[in-house]
Short mmCIF file of C-alpha atoms in Angstrom, two decimals:
data_model
loop_
_atom_site.label_atom_id
_atom_site.label_comp_id
_atom_site.label_asym_id
_atom_site.label_seq_id
_atom_site.Cartn_x
_atom_site.Cartn_y
_atom_site.Cartn_z
CA ARG A 779 18.25 68.57 -11.45
CA VAL A 780 14.69 67.29 -11.79
CA GLN A 781 13.82 64.70 -9.15
CA GLN A 782 10.24 64.14 -10.22
CA ARG A 783 7.88 65.53 -12.84
CA GLY A 784 4.21 65.99 -12.13
CA VAL A 785 2.01 64.89 -9.26
CA PHE A 786 0.53 61.44 -8.73
CA ALA A 787 -3.21 62.16 -8.72
CA GLY A 788 -4.44 58.89 -7.25
CA GLU A 789 -5.62 55.44 -8.15
CA ILE A 790 -8.83 53.77 -9.27
CA LYS A 791 -10.18 50.94 -7.11
CA ARG A 792 -13.34 49.33 -8.45
CA THR A 793 -15.67 52.30 -9.05
CA ASP A 794 -13.94 54.77 -6.72
CA VAL A 795 -11.04 57.13 -7.30
CA ILE A 796 -8.72 57.40 -4.29
CA PRO A 797 -6.77 60.67 -4.42
CA SER A 798 -3.13 60.52 -3.37
CA HIS A 799 -1.67 62.28 -0.37
CA GLU A 800 0.80 63.85 -2.78
CA LEU A 801 -2.12 65.54 -4.56
CA ALA A 802 -3.48 66.97 -1.30
CA MET A 803 -0.08 68.42 -0.43
CA SER A 804 0.78 69.75 -3.89
CA VAL A 805 1.25 73.50 -4.27
CA PRO A 806 -0.60 73.96 -7.60
CA LEU A 807 -3.77 72.15 -6.39
CA ASP A 808 -6.76 74.51 -6.26
CA LYS A 809 -7.79 73.66 -2.72
CA ASN A 810 -11.00 75.69 -3.06
CA TYR A 811 -12.26 73.07 -5.52
CA PHE A 812 -12.61 70.49 -2.71
CA ASP A 813 -14.71 70.54 0.43
CA HIS A 814 -12.74 71.34 3.57
CA VAL A 815 -13.07 69.97 7.08
CA PRO A 816 -11.59 72.50 9.49
CA LEU A 817 -10.01 70.68 12.44
CA THR A 818 -9.29 71.86 15.95
CA LYS A 819 -5.83 71.20 17.38
CA PRO A 820 -6.91 67.97 19.19
CA GLU A 821 -8.70 66.77 16.02
CA ALA A 822 -5.63 67.56 13.89
CA ILE A 823 -3.40 65.57 16.26
CA SER A 824 -5.89 62.68 16.11
CA TYR A 825 -5.86 62.89 12.32
CA LEU A 826 -2.05 62.78 12.26
CA ARG A 827 -2.17 59.72 14.53
CA LYS A 828 -4.65 58.06 12.09
CA GLU A 829 -7.29 57.89 14.79
CA GLU A 830 -11.01 58.16 14.17
CA ILE A 831 -12.40 61.67 13.71
CA LYS A 832 -16.06 62.67 14.00
CA VAL A 833 -17.08 65.92 12.33
CA PRO A 834 -20.85 66.49 12.25
CA GLY A 835 -22.63 68.35 9.48
CA THR A 836 -20.54 67.40 6.45
CA LYS A 837 -21.74 65.72 3.29
CA LYS A 838 -20.56 62.35 2.00
CA GLY A 839 -17.46 62.14 -0.15
CA TRP A 840 -13.85 63.36 -0.16
CA HIS A 841 -12.75 66.28 1.98
CA LEU A 842 -9.44 67.98 2.69
CA ALA A 843 -8.50 67.96 6.37
CA VAL A 844 -7.36 71.49 7.21
CA TYR A 845 -5.80 72.93 10.37
CA GLU A 846 -5.11 76.67 10.58
CA ASN A 847 -5.45 77.01 6.80
CA LYS A 848 -2.85 74.26 6.17
CA THR A 849 -3.86 71.08 4.36
CA LEU A 850 -3.08 67.86 6.24
CA GLY A 851 -4.50 65.31 3.79
CA TRP A 852 -7.69 63.48 2.79
CA LEU A 853 -10.74 62.35 4.71
CA LYS A 854 -13.67 60.47 3.22
CA ASN A 855 -17.10 60.80 4.79
CA ILE A 856 -18.90 57.48 4.34
CA GLY A 857 -22.00 58.37 6.32
CA ARG A 858 -21.67 57.94 10.05
CA ARG A 859 -17.88 58.33 10.17
CA PHE A 860 -14.80 59.46 8.30
CA ASN A 861 -12.09 57.25 6.83
CA ASN A 862 -8.68 58.76 7.49
CA TYR A 863 -6.38 58.59 4.45
CA TYR A 864 -3.26 59.99 6.11
CA PRO A 865 -0.25 57.80 5.15
CA THR A 866 0.21 55.07 7.76
CA ASP A 867 4.01 55.30 7.69
CA TRP A 868 3.85 59.01 8.56
CA ARG A 869 1.49 58.79 11.55
CA ILE A 870 2.43 60.15 14.97
CA ARG A 871 3.13 57.25 17.31
CA ILE A 872 4.30 59.05 20.45
CA ARG A 873 1.75 59.91 23.14
CA SER A 874 2.26 63.05 25.19
#
C-alpha cells in the first residue's frame, strides 16, 4: 500500500526557496550536495529545542544540521546568526 509518493521539496516565499524538513530527512537526498554544519551534542539538543545556535566560520545560506553523521534538519545562516528550521511541533520541550 502506497501512503505517499515523492518528497515535498519545499516552498517559494518571495525570492527565497525554503526547503522542507521532509527533504532533509529523505533517504534519496544526496546530502553531500549541501553544506553541513556538524553539531556537538549540546548544540544538537539546542537545535532540537529550536533554540539559537551559533556556529562560527560558515558561509551564508542553507546548511544541513548534522550530529554524528545523522541529518537533523535545516539551518540558514543569515550573517551573524542561524535561523533554525526544525519543525516547531517536533521540538523538545522537557528540560533535564
